[in-house]
Amino acid sequence: MRDATCVGAQETVLEAAKKMAAHGVGALPICGEDNKLKGLLTDRDIVVKVLAAGKDPEQVKAGDLAQGEAVTIGADDEAGEILRTMTEHKVRRLPVIDGHTLVGIVAQADVARALPDPQVGELLEALSA
């Protein structure tokens, strides 16, 4: 897990991109003014939904790119449960919640390191399809 830095829903996509660069990450949780998780913003979202669509990253808000309810895992969830959640929702990164508090993000690579080899293949196959 990395730190729980998030981008505010009212921050611009440009500000989010700068945070990603500063922290060396490709995704940030989107947090609302109510401090609740609104979604996950990825570098791919920025490229596809903003830049390639001809939108101005200084005008688009991070919250505009949040889609539906965020898929999360609990801080105490084991690797097998994380694998099931990633596979079911076809996501490579999951925000980690302890109670109602965002405590980090777990990535596909983190899970792969914690699983036995057959399950790693299962995870990679499920997310690559």
mmCIF file of N, CA and C in Angstrom:
data_model
loop_
_atom_site.group_PDB
_atom_site.id
_atom_site.type_symbol
_atom_site.label_atom_id
_atom_site.label_comp_id
_atom_site.label_asym_id
_atom_site.label_seq_id
_atom_site.Cartn_x
_atom_site.Cartn_y
_atom_site.Cartn_z
ATOM 1 N N MET A 1 0.833 -1.176 0.000
ATOM 2 C CA MET A 1 0.000 0.000 0.000
ATOM 3 C C MET A 1 0.878 1.239 0.000
ATOM 4 N N ARG A 2 0.422 2.232 -0.685
ATOM 5 C CA ARG A 2 1.099 3.517 -0.676
ATOM 6 C C ARG A 2 0.347 4.425 0.292
ATOM 7 N N ASP A 3 0.834 5.657 0.423
ATOM 8 C CA ASP A 3 0.128 6.561 1.321
ATOM 9 C C ASP A 3 -1.261 6.869 0.778
ATOM 10 N N ALA A 4 -2.044 7.518 1.615
ATOM 11 C CA ALA A 4 -3.440 7.735 1.266
ATOM 12 C C ALA A 4 -3.675 9.123 0.677
ATOM 13 N N THR A 5 -2.716 9.651 -0.050
ATOM 14 C CA THR A 5 -2.913 10.939 -0.712
ATOM 15 C C THR A 5 -4.063 10.808 -1.691
ATOM 16 N N CYS A 6 -4.946 11.794 -1.685
ATOM 17 C CA CYS A 6 -6.040 11.771 -2.650
ATOM 18 C C CYS A 6 -6.135 13.123 -3.330
ATOM 19 N N VAL A 7 -6.895 13.157 -4.389
ATOM 20 C CA VAL A 7 -7.172 14.400 -5.096
ATOM 21 C C VAL A 7 -8.600 14.794 -4.749
ATOM 22 N N GLY A 8 -8.786 16.065 -4.438
ATOM 23 C CA GLY A 8 -10.127 16.545 -4.115
ATOM 24 C C GLY A 8 -11.005 16.549 -5.356
ATOM 25 N N ALA A 9 -12.270 16.269 -5.173
ATOM 26 C CA ALA A 9 -13.209 16.234 -6.295
ATOM 27 C C ALA A 9 -13.263 17.574 -7.020
ATOM 28 N N GLN A 10 -12.981 18.671 -6.335
ATOM 29 C CA GLN A 10 -13.024 19.999 -6.944
ATOM 30 C C GLN A 10 -11.673 20.442 -7.512
ATOM 31 N N GLU A 11 -10.625 19.630 -7.307
ATOM 32 C CA GLU A 11 -9.323 19.951 -7.883
ATOM 33 C C GLU A 11 -9.343 19.637 -9.371
ATOM 34 N N THR A 12 -8.537 20.343 -10.132
ATOM 35 C CA THR A 12 -8.505 20.104 -11.571
ATOM 36 C C THR A 12 -7.716 18.841 -11.898
ATOM 37 N N VAL A 13 -7.950 18.348 -13.092
ATOM 38 C CA VAL A 13 -7.212 17.188 -13.575
ATOM 39 C C VAL A 13 -5.723 17.523 -13.684
ATOM 40 N N LEU A 14 -5.390 18.759 -14.022
ATOM 41 C CA LEU A 14 -3.991 19.173 -14.067
ATOM 42 C C LEU A 14 -3.352 19.063 -12.686
ATOM 43 N N GLU A 15 -4.060 19.505 -11.656
ATOM 44 C CA GLU A 15 -3.546 19.372 -10.292
ATOM 45 C C GLU A 15 -3.377 17.899 -9.921
ATOM 46 N N ALA A 16 -4.314 17.076 -10.339
ATOM 47 C CA ALA A 16 -4.222 15.636 -10.074
ATOM 48 C C ALA A 16 -2.997 15.047 -10.749
ATOM 49 N N ALA A 17 -2.766 15.429 -12.007
ATOM 50 C CA ALA A 17 -1.600 14.922 -12.746
ATOM 51 C C ALA A 17 -0.302 15.324 -12.054
ATOM 52 N N LYS A 18 -0.251 16.544 -11.538
ATOM 53 C CA LYS A 18 0.945 17.000 -10.819
ATOM 54 C C LYS A 18 1.158 16.198 -9.537
ATOM 55 N N LYS A 19 0.067 15.883 -8.841
ATOM 56 C CA LYS A 19 0.174 15.051 -7.632
ATOM 57 C C LYS A 19 0.682 13.653 -7.992
ATOM 58 N N MET A 20 0.140 13.091 -9.091
ATOM 59 C CA MET A 20 0.586 11.763 -9.523
ATOM 60 C C MET A 20 2.083 11.784 -9.795
ATOM 61 N N ALA A 21 2.540 12.793 -10.495
ATOM 62 C CA ALA A 21 3.966 12.903 -10.825
ATOM 63 C C ALA A 21 4.799 13.058 -9.550
ATOM 64 N N ALA A 22 4.355 13.898 -8.635
ATOM 65 C CA ALA A 22 5.102 14.140 -7.403
ATOM 66 C C ALA A 22 5.225 12.889 -6.539
ATOM 67 N N HIS A 23 4.181 12.065 -6.561
ATOM 68 C CA HIS A 23 4.168 10.851 -5.739
ATOM 69 C C HIS A 23 4.610 9.601 -6.504
ATOM 70 N N GLY A 24 4.842 9.748 -7.803
ATOM 71 C CA GLY A 24 5.271 8.602 -8.606
ATOM 72 C C GLY A 24 4.225 7.521 -8.706
ATOM 73 N N VAL A 25 2.945 7.919 -8.836
ATOM 74 C CA VAL A 25 1.845 6.952 -8.922
ATOM 75 C C VAL A 25 1.041 7.185 -10.189
ATOM 76 N N GLY A 26 0.288 6.179 -10.601
ATOM 77 C CA GLY A 26 -0.540 6.278 -11.793
ATOM 78 C C GLY A 26 -2.015 6.373 -11.478
ATOM 79 N N ALA A 27 -2.363 6.490 -10.190
ATOM 80 C CA ALA A 27 -3.766 6.597 -9.800
ATOM 81 C C ALA A 27 -3.859 7.293 -8.453
ATOM 82 N N LEU A 28 -4.944 8.036 -8.279
ATOM 83 C CA LEU A 28 -5.230 8.686 -7.005
ATOM 84 C C LEU A 28 -6.710 8.527 -6.681
ATOM 85 N N PRO A 29 -7.020 8.273 -5.421
ATOM 86 C CA PRO A 29 -8.421 8.281 -5.017
ATOM 87 C C PRO A 29 -8.974 9.697 -5.151
ATOM 88 N N ILE A 30 -10.244 9.811 -5.502
ATOM 89 C CA ILE A 30 -10.925 11.104 -5.568
ATOM 90 C C ILE A 30 -11.746 11.234 -4.288
ATOM 91 N N CYS A 31 -11.442 12.255 -3.494
ATOM 92 C CA CYS A 31 -12.143 12.459 -2.228
ATOM 93 C C CYS A 31 -13.028 13.685 -2.321
ATOM 94 N N GLY A 32 -14.254 13.556 -1.851
ATOM 95 C CA GLY A 32 -15.194 14.668 -1.859
ATOM 96 C C GLY A 32 -14.981 15.590 -0.677
ATOM 97 N N GLU A 33 -15.681 16.705 -0.692
ATOM 98 C CA GLU A 33 -15.589 17.663 0.406
ATOM 99 C C GLU A 33 -16.074 17.043 1.709
ATOM 100 N N ASP A 34 -16.934 16.022 1.619
ATOM 101 C CA ASP A 34 -17.422 15.321 2.799
ATOM 102 C C ASP A 34 -16.427 14.269 3.272
ATOM 103 N N ASN A 35 -15.236 14.255 2.648
ATOM 104 C CA ASN A 35 -14.150 13.332 2.975
ATOM 105 C C ASN A 35 -14.481 11.886 2.623
ATOM 106 N N LYS A 36 -15.493 11.681 1.789
ATOM 107 C CA LYS A 36 -15.845 10.335 1.350
ATOM 108 C C LYS A 36 -15.225 10.068 -0.012
ATOM 109 N N LEU A 37 -14.874 8.827 -0.223
ATOM 110 C CA LEU A 37 -14.276 8.393 -1.475
ATOM 111 C C LEU A 37 -15.306 8.462 -2.594
ATOM 112 N N LYS A 38 -14.966 9.150 -3.679
ATOM 113 C CA LYS A 38 -15.874 9.318 -4.810
ATOM 114 C C LYS A 38 -15.489 8.437 -5.996
ATOM 115 N N GLY A 39 -14.257 7.990 -6.020
ATOM 116 C CA GLY A 39 -13.796 7.172 -7.129
ATOM 117 C C GLY A 39 -12.285 7.115 -7.163
ATOM 118 N N LEU A 40 -11.766 6.651 -8.279
ATOM 119 C CA LEU A 40 -10.331 6.521 -8.472
ATOM 120 C C LEU A 40 -10.003 7.130 -9.827
ATOM 121 N N LEU A 41 -9.065 8.044 -9.853
ATOM 122 C CA LEU A 41 -8.632 8.698 -11.083
ATOM 123 C C LEU A 41 -7.304 8.096 -11.502
ATOM 124 N N THR A 42 -7.225 7.609 -12.750
ATOM 125 C CA THR A 42 -5.983 7.024 -13.254
ATOM 126 C C THR A 42 -5.354 7.916 -14.312
ATOM 127 N N ASP A 43 -4.078 7.685 -14.550
ATOM 128 C CA ASP A 43 -3.398 8.426 -15.610
ATOM 129 C C ASP A 43 -4.055 8.136 -16.960
ATOM 130 N N ARG A 44 -4.568 6.933 -17.131
ATOM 131 C CA ARG A 44 -5.268 6.581 -18.369
ATOM 132 C C ARG A 44 -6.556 7.388 -18.521
ATOM 133 N N ASP A 45 -7.274 7.593 -17.414
ATOM 134 C CA ASP A 45 -8.476 8.434 -17.453
ATOM 135 C C ASP A 45 -8.134 9.829 -17.970
ATOM 136 N N ILE A 46 -7.030 10.364 -17.482
ATOM 137 C CA ILE A 46 -6.618 11.708 -17.889
ATOM 138 C C ILE A 46 -6.336 11.749 -19.390
ATOM 139 N N VAL A 47 -5.615 10.750 -19.872
ATOM 140 C CA VAL A 47 -5.262 10.723 -21.298
ATOM 141 C C VAL A 47 -6.494 10.514 -22.171
ATOM 142 N N VAL A 48 -7.303 9.505 -21.855
ATOM 143 C CA VAL A 48 -8.431 9.138 -22.708
ATOM 144 C C VAL A 48 -9.621 10.089 -22.574
ATOM 145 N N LYS A 49 -10.001 10.410 -21.347
ATOM 146 C CA LYS A 49 -11.227 11.174 -21.123
ATOM 147 C C LYS A 49 -11.034 12.687 -21.149
ATOM 148 N N VAL A 50 -9.789 13.131 -21.048
ATOM 149 C CA VAL A 50 -9.545 14.569 -21.041
ATOM 150 C C VAL A 50 -8.719 14.973 -22.260
ATOM 151 N N LEU A 51 -7.477 14.538 -22.312
ATOM 152 C CA LEU A 51 -6.588 14.981 -23.393
ATOM 153 C C LEU A 51 -7.060 14.531 -24.770
ATOM 154 N N ALA A 52 -7.325 13.234 -24.928
ATOM 155 C CA ALA A 52 -7.740 12.723 -26.240
ATOM 156 C C ALA A 52 -9.109 13.256 -26.653
ATOM 157 N N ALA A 53 -9.914 13.643 -25.668
ATOM 158 C CA ALA A 53 -11.243 14.198 -25.956
ATOM 159 C C ALA A 53 -11.173 15.710 -26.222
ATOM 160 N N GLY A 54 -9.964 16.265 -26.185
ATOM 161 C CA GLY A 54 -9.790 17.682 -26.481
ATOM 162 C C GLY A 54 -10.228 18.619 -25.365
ATOM 163 N N LYS A 55 -10.349 18.084 -24.142
ATOM 164 C CA LYS A 55 -10.760 18.912 -23.012
ATOM 165 C C LYS A 55 -9.536 19.550 -22.349
ATOM 166 N N ASP A 56 -9.749 20.637 -21.657
ATOM 167 C CA ASP A 56 -8.686 21.372 -20.983
ATOM 168 C C ASP A 56 -8.483 20.812 -19.566
ATOM 169 N N PRO A 57 -7.314 20.234 -19.277
ATOM 170 C CA PRO A 57 -7.087 19.649 -17.948
ATOM 171 C C PRO A 57 -7.096 20.692 -16.822
ATOM 172 N N GLU A 58 -7.026 21.981 -17.175
ATOM 173 C CA GLU A 58 -7.123 23.036 -16.165
ATOM 174 C C GLU A 58 -8.571 23.385 -15.856
ATOM 175 N N GLN A 59 -9.498 22.885 -16.655
ATOM 176 C CA GLN A 59 -10.923 23.174 -16.461
ATOM 177 C C GLN A 59 -11.710 21.978 -15.932
ATOM 178 N N VAL A 60 -11.290 20.762 -16.290
ATOM 179 C CA VAL A 60 -12.008 19.552 -15.868
ATOM 180 C C VAL A 60 -11.668 19.245 -14.412
ATOM 181 N N LYS A 61 -12.685 19.005 -13.620
ATOM 182 C CA LYS A 61 -12.496 18.657 -12.203
ATOM 183 C C LYS A 61 -12.340 17.148 -12.062
ATOM 184 N N ALA A 62 -11.517 16.737 -11.124
ATOM 185 C CA ALA A 62 -11.309 15.308 -10.875
ATOM 186 C C ALA A 62 -12.631 14.607 -10.603
ATOM 187 N N GLY A 63 -13.502 15.262 -9.857
ATOM 188 C CA GLY A 63 -14.801 14.678 -9.522
ATOM 189 C C GLY A 63 -15.680 14.421 -10.731
ATOM 190 N N ASP A 64 -15.432 15.169 -11.823
ATOM 191 C CA ASP A 64 -16.204 14.955 -13.049
ATOM 192 C C ASP A 64 -15.912 13.584 -13.659
ATOM 193 N N LEU A 65 -14.778 12.998 -13.300
ATOM 194 C CA LEU A 65 -14.378 11.715 -13.875
ATOM 195 C C LEU A 65 -14.699 10.530 -12.964
ATOM 196 N N ALA A 66 -15.229 10.804 -11.774
ATOM 197 C CA ALA A 66 -15.625 9.720 -10.868
ATOM 198 C C ALA A 66 -16.841 9.021 -11.449
ATOM 199 N N GLN A 67 -16.816 7.697 -11.455
ATOM 200 C CA GLN A 67 -17.910 6.927 -12.059
ATOM 201 C C GLN A 67 -18.533 5.996 -11.039
ATOM 202 N N GLY A 68 -19.779 6.238 -10.707
ATOM 203 C CA GLY A 68 -20.510 5.329 -9.821
ATOM 204 C C GLY A 68 -19.856 5.203 -8.461
ATOM 205 N N GLU A 69 -20.210 4.152 -7.755
ATOM 206 C CA GLU A 69 -19.671 3.906 -6.429
ATOM 207 C C GLU A 69 -18.292 3.270 -6.548
ATOM 208 N N ALA A 70 -17.363 3.751 -5.747
ATOM 209 C CA ALA A 70 -15.995 3.234 -5.787
ATOM 210 C C ALA A 70 -15.939 1.811 -5.224
ATOM 211 N N VAL A 71 -15.196 0.955 -5.896
ATOM 212 C CA VAL A 71 -14.966 -0.404 -5.413
ATOM 213 C C VAL A 71 -13.774 -0.328 -4.468
ATOM 214 N N THR A 72 -13.935 -0.829 -3.250
ATOM 215 C CA THR A 72 -12.871 -0.765 -2.253
ATOM 216 C C THR A 72 -12.680 -2.124 -1.592
ATOM 217 N N ILE A 73 -11.629 -2.196 -0.792
ATOM 218 C CA ILE A 73 -11.417 -3.363 0.064
ATOM 219 C C ILE A 73 -11.130 -2.869 1.470
ATOM 220 N N GLY A 74 -11.307 -3.743 2.434
ATOM 221 C CA GLY A 74 -11.022 -3.397 3.822
ATOM 222 C C GLY A 74 -9.560 -3.596 4.148
ATOM 223 N N ALA A 75 -9.086 -2.856 5.128
ATOM 224 C CA ALA A 75 -7.685 -2.927 5.535
ATOM 225 C C ALA A 75 -7.303 -4.328 6.022
ATOM 226 N N ASP A 76 -8.258 -5.086 6.512
ATOM 227 C CA ASP A 76 -7.978 -6.428 7.039
ATOM 228 C C ASP A 76 -8.220 -7.540 6.029
ATOM 229 N N ASP A 77 -8.641 -7.197 4.809
ATOM 230 C CA ASP A 77 -8.927 -8.219 3.806
ATOM 231 C C ASP A 77 -7.653 -8.949 3.405
ATOM 232 N N GLU A 78 -7.790 -10.246 3.194
ATOM 233 C CA GLU A 78 -6.647 -11.070 2.806
ATOM 234 C C GLU A 78 -6.474 -11.046 1.288
ATOM 235 N N ALA A 79 -5.316 -11.509 0.832
ATOM 236 C CA ALA A 79 -4.973 -11.483 -0.591
ATOM 237 C C ALA A 79 -6.021 -12.191 -1.446
ATOM 238 N N GLY A 80 -6.575 -13.296 -0.963
ATOM 239 C CA GLY A 80 -7.583 -14.025 -1.723
ATOM 240 C C GLY A 80 -8.840 -13.199 -1.962
ATOM 241 N N GLU A 81 -9.260 -12.452 -0.951
ATOM 242 C CA GLU A 81 -10.439 -11.594 -1.078
ATOM 243 C C GLU A 81 -10.154 -10.439 -2.033
ATOM 244 N N ILE A 82 -8.945 -9.900 -1.949
ATOM 245 C CA ILE A 82 -8.551 -8.820 -2.855
ATOM 246 C C ILE A 82 -8.547 -9.345 -4.285
ATOM 247 N N LEU A 83 -8.038 -10.537 -4.494
ATOM 248 C CA LEU A 83 -8.036 -11.182 -5.812
ATOM 249 C C LEU A 83 -9.456 -11.312 -6.340
ATOM 250 N N ARG A 84 -10.368 -11.797 -5.510
ATOM 251 C CA ARG A 84 -11.768 -11.960 -5.934
ATOM 252 C C ARG A 84 -12.383 -10.600 -6.314
ATOM 253 N N THR A 85 -12.108 -9.584 -5.530
ATOM 254 C CA THR A 85 -12.677 -8.254 -5.809
ATOM 255 C C THR A 85 -12.111 -7.686 -7.101
ATOM 256 N N MET A 86 -10.800 -7.793 -7.291
ATOM 257 C CA MET A 86 -10.179 -7.288 -8.524
ATOM 258 C C MET A 86 -10.717 -8.027 -9.740
ATOM 259 N N THR A 87 -10.842 -9.331 -9.622
ATOM 260 C CA THR A 87 -11.313 -10.155 -10.727
ATOM 261 C C THR A 87 -12.768 -9.845 -11.055
ATOM 262 N N GLU A 88 -13.601 -9.779 -10.028
ATOM 263 C CA GLU A 88 -15.031 -9.526 -10.230
ATOM 264 C C GLU A 88 -15.285 -8.167 -10.882
ATOM 265 N N HIS A 89 -14.535 -7.160 -10.469
ATOM 266 C CA HIS A 89 -14.769 -5.803 -10.974
ATOM 267 C C HIS A 89 -13.804 -5.392 -12.087
ATOM 268 N N LYS A 90 -12.883 -6.312 -12.431
ATOM 269 C CA LYS A 90 -11.896 -6.069 -13.494
ATOM 270 C C LYS A 90 -11.143 -4.755 -13.280
ATOM 271 N N VAL A 91 -10.577 -4.623 -12.081
ATOM 272 C CA VAL A 91 -9.775 -3.452 -11.740
ATOM 273 C C VAL A 91 -8.380 -3.886 -11.305
ATOM 274 N N ARG A 92 -7.415 -3.022 -11.547
ATOM 275 C CA ARG A 92 -6.022 -3.313 -11.207
ATOM 276 C C ARG A 92 -5.566 -2.637 -9.919
ATOM 277 N N ARG A 93 -6.375 -1.708 -9.428
ATOM 278 C CA ARG A 93 -6.049 -0.974 -8.201
ATOM 279 C C ARG A 93 -7.324 -0.848 -7.365
ATOM 280 N N LEU A 94 -7.144 -0.944 -6.043
ATOM 281 C CA LEU A 94 -8.284 -0.799 -5.140
ATOM 282 C C LEU A 94 -7.924 0.120 -3.975
ATOM 283 N N PRO A 95 -8.756 1.119 -3.692
ATOM 284 C CA PRO A 95 -8.561 1.902 -2.478
ATOM 285 C C PRO A 95 -8.791 0.994 -1.260
ATOM 286 N N VAL A 96 -7.999 1.201 -0.228
ATOM 287 C CA VAL A 96 -8.100 0.414 1.000
ATOM 288 C C VAL A 96 -8.730 1.299 2.076
ATOM 289 N N ILE A 97 -9.802 0.786 2.677
ATOM 290 C CA ILE A 97 -10.571 1.530 3.665
ATOM 291 C C ILE A 97 -10.468 0.831 5.017
ATOM 292 N N ASP A 98 -10.218 1.622 6.058
ATOM 293 C CA ASP A 98 -10.248 1.123 7.429
ATOM 294 C C ASP A 98 -11.398 1.840 8.113
ATOM 295 N N GLY A 99 -12.504 1.144 8.276
ATOM 296 C CA GLY A 99 -13.721 1.801 8.746
ATOM 297 C C GLY A 99 -14.247 2.681 7.630
ATOM 298 N N HIS A 100 -14.166 3.980 7.819
ATOM 299 C CA HIS A 100 -14.574 4.928 6.782
ATOM 300 C C HIS A 100 -13.386 5.767 6.320
ATOM 301 N N THR A 101 -12.174 5.376 6.736
ATOM 302 C CA THR A 101 -10.982 6.164 6.440
ATOM 303 C C THR A 101 -10.155 5.513 5.347
ATOM 304 N N LEU A 102 -9.799 6.305 4.334
ATOM 305 C CA LEU A 102 -8.918 5.837 3.275
ATOM 306 C C LEU A 102 -7.513 5.709 3.846
ATOM 307 N N VAL A 103 -6.913 4.520 3.721
ATOM 308 C CA VAL A 103 -5.568 4.313 4.285
ATOM 309 C C VAL A 103 -4.525 3.981 3.227
ATOM 310 N N GLY A 104 -4.939 3.757 1.979
ATOM 311 C CA GLY A 104 -3.972 3.467 0.931
ATOM 312 C C GLY A 104 -4.626 2.884 -0.298
ATOM 313 N N ILE A 105 -3.771 2.398 -1.177
ATOM 314 C CA ILE A 105 -4.217 1.741 -2.408
ATOM 315 C C ILE A 105 -3.408 0.466 -2.556
ATOM 316 N N VAL A 106 -4.073 -0.606 -2.937
ATOM 317 C CA VAL A 106 -3.369 -1.848 -3.238
ATOM 318 C C VAL A 106 -3.466 -2.049 -4.751
ATOM 319 N N ALA A 107 -2.338 -2.402 -5.343
ATOM 320 C CA ALA A 107 -2.266 -2.590 -6.795
ATOM 321 C C ALA A 107 -2.124 -4.064 -7.134
ATOM 322 N N GLN A 108 -2.387 -4.360 -8.396
ATOM 323 C CA GLN A 108 -2.277 -5.732 -8.901
ATOM 324 C C GLN A 108 -0.927 -6.339 -8.532
ATOM 325 N N ALA A 109 0.146 -5.586 -8.674
ATOM 326 C CA ALA A 109 1.483 -6.100 -8.368
ATOM 327 C C ALA A 109 1.624 -6.448 -6.889
ATOM 328 N N ASP A 110 0.998 -5.663 -6.013
ATOM 329 C CA ASP A 110 1.044 -5.949 -4.575
ATOM 330 C C ASP A 110 0.393 -7.303 -4.293
ATOM 331 N N VAL A 111 -0.758 -7.535 -4.919
ATOM 332 C CA VAL A 111 -1.489 -8.792 -4.715
ATOM 333 C C VAL A 111 -0.693 -9.951 -5.289
ATOM 334 N N ALA A 112 -0.109 -9.757 -6.466
ATOM 335 C CA ALA A 112 0.666 -10.816 -7.114
ATOM 336 C C ALA A 112 1.813 -11.278 -6.219
ATOM 337 N N ARG A 113 2.445 -10.353 -5.515
ATOM 338 C CA ARG A 113 3.559 -10.722 -4.621
ATOM 339 C C ARG A 113 3.081 -11.533 -3.433
ATOM 340 N N ALA A 114 1.813 -11.389 -3.038
ATOM 341 C CA ALA A 114 1.295 -12.054 -1.849
ATOM 342 C C ALA A 114 0.605 -13.388 -2.133
ATOM 343 N N LEU A 115 0.402 -13.711 -3.422
ATOM 344 C CA LEU A 115 -0.339 -14.924 -3.781
ATOM 345 C C LEU A 115 0.583 -16.047 -4.226
ATOM 346 N N PRO A 116 0.135 -17.303 -4.050
ATOM 347 C CA PRO A 116 0.878 -18.423 -4.631
ATOM 348 C C PRO A 116 0.802 -18.344 -6.164
ATOM 349 N N ASP A 117 1.786 -18.898 -6.846
ATOM 350 C CA ASP A 117 1.897 -18.788 -8.302
ATOM 351 C C ASP A 117 0.621 -19.097 -9.087
ATOM 352 N N PRO A 118 -0.123 -20.178 -8.806
ATOM 353 C CA PRO A 118 -1.330 -20.446 -9.610
ATOM 354 C C PRO A 118 -2.349 -19.313 -9.528
ATOM 355 N N GLN A 119 -2.500 -18.703 -8.354
ATOM 356 C CA GLN A 119 -3.463 -17.618 -8.207
ATOM 357 C C GLN A 119 -2.980 -16.354 -8.919
ATOM 358 N N VAL A 120 -1.684 -16.140 -8.991
ATOM 359 C CA VAL A 120 -1.137 -14.989 -9.715
ATOM 360 C C VAL A 120 -1.532 -15.080 -11.199
ATOM 361 N N GLY A 121 -1.383 -16.273 -11.764
ATOM 362 C CA GLY A 121 -1.786 -16.490 -13.159
ATOM 363 C C GLY A 121 -3.262 -16.231 -13.350
ATOM 364 N N GLU A 122 -4.068 -16.648 -12.384
ATOM 365 C CA GLU A 122 -5.512 -16.437 -12.428
ATOM 366 C C GLU A 122 -5.835 -14.942 -12.426
ATOM 367 N N LEU A 123 -5.144 -14.189 -11.580
ATOM 368 C CA LEU A 123 -5.356 -12.743 -11.496
ATOM 369 C C LEU A 123 -4.965 -12.072 -12.810
ATOM 370 N N LEU A 124 -3.787 -12.396 -13.322
ATOM 371 C CA LEU A 124 -3.322 -11.764 -14.555
ATOM 372 C C LEU A 124 -4.233 -12.111 -15.729
ATOM 373 N N GLU A 125 -4.675 -13.344 -15.794
ATOM 374 C CA GLU A 125 -5.587 -13.750 -16.878
ATOM 375 C C GLU A 125 -6.913 -13.009 -16.790
ATOM 376 N N ALA A 126 -7.460 -12.889 -15.580
ATOM 377 C CA ALA A 126 -8.754 -12.235 -15.393
ATOM 378 C C ALA A 126 -8.685 -10.749 -15.749
ATOM 379 N N LEU A 127 -7.578 -10.094 -15.417
ATOM 380 C CA LEU A 127 -7.480 -8.667 -15.657
ATOM 381 C C LEU A 127 -6.978 -8.326 -17.043
ATOM 382 N N SER A 128 -6.443 -9.302 -17.747
ATOM 383 C CA SER A 128 -5.930 -9.047 -19.086
ATOM 384 C C SER A 128 -6.967 -9.305 -20.169
ATOM 385 N N ALA A 129 -8.052 -9.960 -19.791
ATOM 386 C CA ALA A 129 -9.094 -10.312 -20.775
ATOM 387 C C ALA A 129 -9.904 -9.108 -21.185
#
